[in-house]
Coordinates of C-alpha atoms in Angstrom, one line a residue:
M1 CA -7.3 -10.1 -52.9
K2 CA -5.3 -7.7 -51.0
V3 CA -2.5 -9.6 -49.3
P4 CA -2.3 -8.9 -45.6
T5 CA 1.0 -7.0 -44.7
E6 CA 0.8 -4.2 -42.1
N7 CA 1.4 -5.5 -38.4
V8 CA 1.2 -9.1 -39.7
V9 CA 3.6 -11.1 -37.6
L10 CA 2.6 -14.7 -38.5
D11 CA 2.9 -16.5 -41.9
V12 CA 0.6 -19.1 -43.5
G13 CA 2.1 -22.6 -42.6
Q14 CA 3.9 -21.4 -39.4
K15 CA 3.5 -23.7 -36.4
G16 CA 3.4 -23.0 -32.8
K17 CA 2.2 -24.7 -29.5
I18 CA -0.5 -23.1 -27.5
G19 CA -1.8 -24.8 -24.2
G20 CA 0.4 -27.8 -25.2
E21 CA -1.4 -28.3 -28.6
E22 CA 0.4 -27.7 -31.7
Y23 CA -1.3 -25.4 -34.4
T24 CA -0.6 -24.5 -38.0
V25 CA -1.5 -20.9 -39.4
V26 CA -3.6 -21.8 -42.4
A27 CA -4.9 -18.2 -43.2
I28 CA -4.9 -14.7 -42.4
I29 CA -7.5 -12.1 -42.8
V30 CA -7.3 -8.4 -41.9
K31 CA -10.8 -6.9 -41.2
R32 CA -12.0 -3.3 -41.1
Y33 CA -14.3 -1.4 -38.7
G34 CA -15.0 2.0 -40.1
N35 CA -12.6 3.8 -42.3
N36 CA -9.4 3.3 -40.2
I37 CA -9.8 0.7 -37.6
F38 CA -8.2 -2.6 -38.4
W39 CA -7.5 -5.9 -36.7
R40 CA -6.1 -9.2 -37.6
E41 CA -7.3 -12.9 -37.4
Y42 CA -5.1 -15.7 -38.0
Y43 CA -6.8 -19.1 -38.6
L44 CA -5.4 -22.0 -37.0
K45 CA -5.8 -25.9 -37.2
D46 CA -4.5 -28.5 -34.9
S47 CA -3.2 -31.9 -35.9
K48 CA -6.9 -33.3 -35.8
G49 CA -8.2 -30.7 -37.9
N50 CA -9.8 -28.6 -35.2
D51 CA -10.3 -25.0 -35.8
A52 CA -8.8 -22.2 -33.5
F53 CA -8.2 -18.5 -34.1
L54 CA -5.9 -15.8 -32.9
S55 CA -7.3 -12.3 -32.9
E56 CA -5.0 -9.3 -32.7
S57 CA -6.2 -5.7 -32.3
D58 CA -3.8 -2.8 -31.2
G59 CA -1.2 -5.3 -29.9
H60 CA -3.9 -7.1 -27.7
W61 CA -4.4 -10.9 -28.5
V62 CA -7.2 -13.3 -27.9
F63 CA -7.3 -17.0 -28.6
L64 CA -10.8 -18.3 -29.7
I65 CA -12.3 -21.7 -30.7
P66 CA -15.6 -22.3 -32.1
M67 CA -18.6 -23.1 -29.6
H68 CA -22.2 -24.6 -30.3
P69 CA -24.7 -21.8 -30.1
D70 CA -27.0 -23.7 -27.8
D71 CA -24.5 -23.6 -25.1
F72 CA -24.8 -19.8 -25.0
K73 CA -28.0 -19.3 -23.0
G74 CA -30.1 -16.1 -23.3
K75 CA -28.4 -14.9 -26.6
N76 CA -30.8 -12.1 -26.9
S77 CA -30.0 -10.9 -23.3
K78 CA -27.5 -8.3 -22.2
L79 CA -26.3 -10.8 -19.6
P80 CA -26.4 -14.3 -20.9
T81 CA -24.5 -17.3 -19.5
Y82 CA -21.9 -19.8 -20.6
L83 CA -20.4 -22.5 -18.3
G84 CA -21.6 -20.9 -15.3
R85 CA -20.3 -17.4 -16.1
T86 CA -22.4 -14.5 -16.8
Y87 CA -21.2 -12.4 -19.7
R88 CA -21.9 -8.7 -20.3
W89 CA -22.8 -7.5 -23.8
Y90 CA -19.9 -5.0 -24.8
E91 CA -20.9 -3.7 -28.2
N92 CA -22.1 -4.5 -31.7
S93 CA -19.8 -3.6 -34.6
Q94 CA -20.0 -3.9 -38.5
C95 CA -16.9 -4.8 -40.3
S96 CA -15.6 -6.1 -43.7
V97 CA -12.7 -8.1 -45.1
E98 CA -9.9 -5.8 -46.1
A99 CA -7.3 -8.4 -46.8
A100 CA -6.9 -12.2 -46.9
A101 CA -4.2 -14.9 -47.6
G102 CA -3.9 -18.7 -47.1
F103 CA -6.3 -21.6 -47.4
F104 CA -10.0 -21.4 -47.0
E105 CA -12.5 -24.2 -46.7
E106 CA -15.1 -22.1 -48.3
H107 CA -15.5 -18.9 -50.2
V108 CA -14.5 -15.8 -48.4
D109 CA -17.5 -13.5 -47.7
F110 CA -16.8 -10.0 -48.4
S111 CA -20.2 -8.8 -47.4
L112 CA -20.6 -6.8 -44.3
A113 CA -20.7 -8.8 -41.1
T114 CA -21.9 -7.9 -37.7
Y115 CA -19.9 -8.8 -34.5
K116 CA -21.7 -8.9 -31.2
E117 CA -19.4 -9.3 -28.2
Y118 CA -20.0 -10.3 -24.6
V119 CA -17.4 -10.0 -22.1
N120 CA -16.5 -11.5 -18.6
G121 CA -13.1 -10.3 -17.3
T122 CA -10.5 -12.0 -19.4
R123 CA -12.9 -14.2 -21.3
M124 CA -15.4 -13.2 -24.2
I125 CA -18.1 -14.6 -26.4
S126 CA -18.1 -13.3 -29.9
Q127 CA -20.8 -13.6 -32.4
E128 CA -20.1 -13.3 -35.9
K129 CA -23.3 -12.9 -38.3
T130 CA -23.2 -12.7 -41.9
S131 CA -26.0 -12.7 -44.5
K132 CA -25.3 -16.4 -44.7
K133 CA -24.7 -17.8 -41.4
S134 CA -24.1 -17.0 -37.6
Q135 CA -21.1 -18.4 -35.7
Y136 CA -20.1 -18.2 -32.0
F137 CA -16.7 -18.2 -30.6
Y138 CA -15.4 -18.5 -27.0
G139 CA -12.1 -16.4 -26.6
V140 CA -9.6 -16.0 -23.7
H141 CA -6.9 -13.3 -23.2
I142 CA -3.4 -14.5 -24.4
S143 CA -0.6 -12.4 -23.6
K144 CA 1.8 -11.5 -26.4
H145 CA 5.0 -12.9 -24.7
D146 CA 3.0 -16.3 -24.8
V147 CA 2.0 -15.8 -28.6
K148 CA 5.7 -14.7 -29.2
K149 CA 7.2 -17.9 -27.4
A150 CA 4.8 -20.1 -29.2
F151 CA 5.5 -19.1 -32.7
K152 CA 9.0 -17.7 -32.2
I153 CA 8.1 -14.3 -33.4
A154 CA 11.1 -11.8 -33.5
H155 CA 9.0 -8.5 -33.2
M156 CA 5.6 -8.1 -32.0
P157 CA 3.2 -5.1 -32.6
Y158 CA 3.0 -2.5 -30.2
Y159 CA -0.1 -2.2 -27.9
T160 CA -2.1 0.8 -27.1
G161 CA -5.0 1.3 -24.7
V162 CA -6.8 -1.4 -23.0
G163 CA -7.9 -4.6 -24.7
I164 CA -11.5 -5.8 -24.5
V165 CA -10.3 -8.9 -22.1
Q166 CA -6.9 -7.6 -21.1
P167 CA -6.3 -8.5 -17.4
Y168 CA -5.7 -6.0 -14.7
Y169 CA -1.9 -5.5 -14.1
F170 CA -2.1 -7.0 -10.7
D171 CA -4.0 -10.0 -9.5
I172 CA -6.1 -8.6 -6.5
K173 CA -6.8 -11.9 -5.0
Q174 CA -3.3 -12.9 -5.2
A175 CA -2.2 -9.7 -3.8
I176 CA -4.5 -10.1 -0.7
N177 CA -3.0 -13.4 -0.1
I178 CA 0.4 -12.1 -0.3
F179 CA -0.2 -9.2 1.9
C180 CA -2.1 -11.2 4.5
I181 CA 0.7 -13.7 4.6
A182 CA 3.3 -11.1 4.8
A183 CA 1.6 -9.2 7.6
L184 CA 1.1 -12.4 9.6
L185 CA 4.8 -13.3 9.3
I186 CA 5.6 -9.6 10.3
C187 CA 3.3 -9.8 13.3
L188 CA 4.8 -13.1 14.4
F189 CA 8.4 -12.0 14.0
Q190 CA 7.5 -8.7 15.9
L191 CA 6.0 -10.7 18.8
Y192 CA 9.1 -12.9 18.9
V193 CA 11.3 -9.8 19.0
Y194 CA 9.2 -8.1 21.8
T195 CA 9.1 -11.3 24.0
S196 CA 12.7 -12.1 23.6
R197 CA 14.3 -9.1 25.3
T198 CA 14.2 -7.1 28.3
N199 CA 14.4 -3.4 28.9
E200 CA 17.1 -2.1 31.1
T201 CA 19.8 0.5 32.0
V202 CA 23.0 -0.9 30.5
F203 CA 25.5 2.0 30.9
A204 CA 25.7 4.9 33.6
Q205 CA 28.7 6.9 34.2
T206 CA 29.9 10.4 35.1
I207 CA 32.8 11.6 33.0
N208 CA 35.1 14.5 34.2
F209 CA 35.9 16.9 31.3
T210 CA 39.4 16.9 32.4
D211 CA 39.7 13.0 32.0
V212 CA 38.5 13.3 28.1
R213 CA 40.4 16.5 27.3
D214 CA 42.1 15.9 23.7
K215 CA 41.4 12.0 24.2
E216 CA 38.7 9.4 24.1
M217 CA 37.6 7.4 27.1
V218 CA 36.9 3.7 26.5
S219 CA 34.0 2.6 28.8
S220 CA 33.3 -0.9 30.2
S221 CA 31.7 -3.4 28.0
F222 CA 28.0 -4.0 28.3
T223 CA 25.7 -6.8 26.7
L224 CA 22.5 -6.3 24.6
S225 CA 20.3 -9.4 24.3
G226 CA 17.3 -9.8 22.1
G227 CA 15.9 -8.4 19.0
S228 CA 17.2 -5.0 17.6
A229 CA 15.7 -2.0 19.3
P230 CA 16.8 1.7 19.9
L231 CA 19.5 2.5 22.6
K232 CA 18.4 5.7 24.3
V233 CA 21.2 7.8 25.7
N234 CA 20.6 10.6 28.3
A235 CA 23.3 13.2 28.7
F236 CA 23.4 15.8 31.4
S237 CA 26.0 18.5 32.1
G238 CA 25.7 21.5 34.4
V239 CA 25.9 24.1 31.6
D240 CA 24.9 27.7 32.5
N241 CA 24.8 30.2 29.9
S242 CA 27.2 28.0 28.2
W243 CA 27.5 24.6 26.2
A244 CA 29.1 21.4 26.2
N245 CA 29.4 18.7 23.5
I246 CA 29.6 15.0 23.8
Q247 CA 31.0 12.7 21.0
L248 CA 29.9 9.1 21.5
S249 CA 30.9 6.1 19.5
L250 CA 29.0 2.7 20.1
V251 CA 31.5 -0.2 19.2
N252 CA 30.3 -3.8 18.2
E253 CA 33.2 -5.8 20.1
K254 CA 32.5 -8.8 17.6
T255 CA 32.1 -7.0 14.3
N256 CA 34.1 -3.8 15.2
E257 CA 31.2 -1.8 13.6
I258 CA 31.1 1.7 15.1
I259 CA 28.0 3.8 15.4
Y260 CA 28.9 7.4 15.8
T261 CA 27.0 10.3 17.2
S262 CA 27.5 13.7 18.8
K263 CA 25.4 15.8 20.9
D264 CA 25.4 19.4 22.1
I265 CA 24.1 20.5 25.5
E266 CA 23.1 24.2 25.6
Q267 CA 21.4 26.4 28.3
Y268 CA 21.1 30.1 28.3
H269 CA 19.1 32.5 30.2
G270 CA 19.2 36.4 30.9
Y271 CA 17.2 39.4 31.6
E272 CA 16.1 41.8 28.8
D273 CA 13.7 44.7 28.3
G274 CA 12.3 44.0 31.7
E275 CA 11.6 40.4 31.1
S276 CA 13.6 37.1 31.8
W277 CA 14.1 34.6 29.2
S278 CA 15.8 31.1 29.0
E279 CA 16.4 28.6 26.3
G280 CA 17.9 25.2 26.1
S281 CA 18.4 22.5 28.6
Q282 CA 21.0 20.8 30.8
S283 CA 19.8 17.5 29.8
E284 CA 19.4 16.0 26.2
D285 CA 18.2 12.6 25.1
F286 CA 19.0 11.0 21.7
N287 CA 18.5 7.4 20.2
L288 CA 21.0 5.1 18.5
C289 CA 18.4 3.2 16.3
G290 CA 18.1 -0.4 15.1
V291 CA 20.9 -1.6 17.5
S292 CA 21.1 -5.5 17.3
S293 CA 22.1 -7.8 20.3
G294 CA 25.7 -8.2 21.1
Q295 CA 28.7 -7.1 23.3
Y296 CA 29.4 -3.4 23.2
H297 CA 31.4 -0.7 24.6
F298 CA 31.5 3.3 24.3
L299 CA 34.2 5.5 23.0
I300 CA 33.5 9.0 24.8
S301 CA 34.9 12.2 24.5
A302 CA 33.6 15.6 25.5
E303 CA 34.4 19.2 25.9
K304 CA 32.8 22.3 27.2
D305 CA 32.6 26.2 26.8
G306 CA 35.5 27.6 28.6
S307 CA 37.3 24.3 29.7
L308 CA 39.4 26.5 32.1
P309 CA 38.1 29.4 34.3
A310 CA 39.5 32.6 32.9
F311 CA 40.7 35.3 35.1
S312 CA 43.0 38.5 35.0
G313 CA 45.0 40.7 37.2
L314 CA 47.0 38.1 39.2
M315 CA 49.6 40.4 40.6
S316 CA 52.9 39.2 41.9
P317 CA 54.0 40.1 45.5
D318 CA 56.5 42.4 44.4
S319 CA 54.2 44.0 41.8
K320 CA 56.5 43.5 38.9
V321 CA 54.2 41.2 36.8
T322 CA 50.5 40.2 36.4
L323 CA 49.1 36.9 35.1
S324 CA 46.0 36.6 33.0
R325 CA 44.3 33.4 31.3
D326 CA 41.5 33.2 28.8
K327 CA 38.8 30.3 28.5
S328 CA 41.2 28.5 26.0
G329 CA 43.9 28.2 28.5
I330 CA 46.4 30.9 26.9
I331 CA 48.4 32.5 29.7
E332 CA 49.4 36.3 29.1
I333 CA 52.3 37.9 31.3
T334 CA 52.6 41.6 31.6
D335 CA 55.7 43.2 32.6
L336 CA 54.6 46.3 34.5
L337 CA 57.9 48.0 34.3
S338 CA 58.2 47.7 30.5
G339 CA 54.5 47.3 29.9
Q340 CA 55.4 44.3 27.3
T341 CA 53.0 41.5 27.3
T342 CA 53.9 37.9 26.5
S343 CA 51.6 35.0 25.8
F344 CA 52.1 31.1 26.6
T345 CA 50.0 28.2 25.7
D346 CA 49.6 27.0 29.2
G347 CA 51.0 26.9 32.9
K348 CA 53.3 23.9 31.9
I349 CA 54.8 25.4 29.0
L350 CA 55.5 28.6 31.0
E351 CA 57.3 26.6 33.8
K352 CA 59.7 25.0 31.3
D353 CA 60.3 28.3 29.4
T354 CA 63.9 30.0 30.0
S355 CA 63.3 33.4 28.6
E356 CA 63.8 36.5 30.5
V357 CA 60.0 37.2 31.1
A358 CA 59.6 33.6 32.4
R359 CA 62.5 33.9 34.9
L360 CA 61.2 37.3 36.0
T361 CA 57.8 35.7 36.6
K362 CA 59.0 32.8 38.6
T363 CA 61.2 35.2 40.7
S364 CA 58.5 37.6 41.3
F365 CA 55.9 34.9 42.4
G366 CA 58.7 33.1 44.2
T367 CA 57.8 29.6 42.9
Q368 CA 59.0 27.3 39.9
K369 CA 55.5 25.7 39.9
L370 CA 53.5 28.4 38.2
D371 CA 50.9 25.9 36.7
S372 CA 50.1 24.7 40.3
L373 CA 49.8 28.5 41.4
I374 CA 47.6 29.4 38.5
S375 CA 45.4 26.4 39.0
A376 CA 44.9 27.5 42.8
E377 CA 44.4 31.0 42.2
A378 CA 42.2 31.1 39.1
P379 CA 38.9 29.8 40.8
K380 CA 39.4 32.8 43.5
L381 CA 39.8 35.4 40.6
T382 CA 37.1 34.1 38.0
T383 CA 33.7 35.4 37.7
D384 CA 32.7 32.8 34.9
P385 CA 30.0 30.5 36.0
I386 CA 31.2 27.7 33.7
S387 CA 34.0 27.1 36.0
S388 CA 31.8 25.0 38.1
N389 CA 30.8 22.6 35.5
T390 CA 33.2 19.8 35.7
Y391 CA 31.7 16.8 34.4
V392 CA 28.9 15.2 32.1
Q393 CA 26.9 12.2 33.1
L394 CA 25.8 9.6 30.5
K395 CA 23.0 7.0 30.9
A396 CA 22.1 4.4 28.3
T397 CA 18.8 2.6 28.3
W398 CA 17.9 -0.5 26.1
L399 CA 14.5 0.7 24.9
P400 CA 11.2 -1.4 24.3
V401 CA 11.2 -2.9 20.6
S402 CA 10.1 -0.1 18.4
F403 CA 6.7 -0.7 16.7
W404 CA 7.2 2.2 14.3
N405 CA 8.9 0.1 11.5
F406 CA 6.1 -2.5 12.0
G407 CA 3.4 -0.1 11.8
F408 CA 4.9 1.6 8.7
I409 CA 5.3 -1.5 6.8
I410 CA 1.7 -2.6 7.6
F411 CA 0.5 1.0 6.5
I412 CA 2.6 0.8 3.2
M413 CA 0.9 -2.6 2.4
A414 CA -2.4 -1.2 3.1
A415 CA -1.8 1.8 1.0
L416 CA -0.6 -0.4 -1.8
F417 CA -3.6 -2.4 -1.9
I418 CA -5.9 0.5 -1.7
A419 CA -4.1 2.1 -4.6
M420 CA -4.4 -1.3 -6.7
W421 CA -8.0 -1.3 -5.9
I422 CA -8.6 2.1 -7.1
G423 CA -6.3 1.4 -10.0
K424 CA -8.3 -1.5 -11.1
H425 CA -11.5 0.6 -11.0
F426 CA -10.0 3.3 -13.5
F427 CA -8.6 0.3 -15.6
N428 CA -12.0 -1.1 -16.0
V429 CA -13.5 2.3 -16.7
N430 CA -11.0 2.5 -19.5
K431 CA -11.7 -0.8 -20.7
W432 CA -15.5 -0.3 -21.0
K433 CA -15.3 3.2 -22.3
N434 CA -15.9 2.1 -25.9
S435 CA -19.0 0.3 -24.7
S436 CA -22.7 1.3 -25.1
N437 CA -23.4 -1.0 -22.2
S438 CA -20.6 0.0 -19.7
P439 CA -21.5 -0.9 -16.0
Y440 CA -19.6 2.4 -14.9
S441 CA -21.1 5.6 -15.1
A442 CA -19.9 8.2 -17.6
S443 CA -18.8 10.7 -14.9

């Protein structure tokens, strides 16, 4: 006889435990269906001499034991029963012995044998009929990892396709239980978070731009109690054809963790081609998401378009010099006699300067305090409306607990369950595609 070699992973005499019972491999048979379809059957015996079998095809394993034919009711029906379960006829196949090795209690029958298989999930009934006798076997799926562990096999044959009694990748009933328990725990946690906190305004303050120019303001502390939730911040500034920017840092006083954000406030309007237009707003809202309970304070800085009112043409009483200032605070002095112009960073720098043009300016205006003079005269000369925007108002509100994450998680679990359910359908369709008695339509 031809010796089995291809994809044979067990040896005659090898021992292994399945279901707590030790079995010995006593024989190996390779069977052929058609011209090029093969599967392997390993004959096993336990310590009491009882027979069992391991069948492997395309890497899928089935553990079988002999059964009494009378226990399989309605053998001629397409839906017979065994131990209270109904089995569906899968297919008939004719095969012959290709190779064999080991110890056999009777002569190996090389004649053509007919197999008739019935399936219920991960269980099957197999009828083997030859010219001499007819036998029935009860089989259950066994994973290749269990076989590998039982017999300490180094390498297992790769599996392809879907096995006749292969289980679906996920246990649908178990998944339902897990999802339901998870959803219940999420609902209870959400209920606790919702009922354990109050919604209130925790911070409100008006900040002058001059107070936070080139520095940060530290706000007073405030306490957030209850479950994590968004902290809504409203920022208002009287922008008019201009912009303002607020930089805000939320500091957890216990952990020193900082959440930083920045927001622009812009409002522009005008009249063009006979129509008026406007865009932006003087008020902006934004959220700091997922803020947990604790003691907090803000670090605040802000700036605006044209921090100082711009002007030009401030002439000295003796008509020798003129002063101008742009929005960034740069001061320009023009000597009307020579026509030369000199720039200074701001009024205080000009006051301290000892150059000839600085002395001329102080003499012409009759004062050493040029910065105070400029601050007093600038509002009279400027036509820039931004000069009236001097502050920003901030208001922080501890919002209700967000249900967005809660709803998103529930939606994801529902979507996963639906995907698993649909996947199981296509898995079963693929399992039964080689059957002439498939419960699934060909379409």
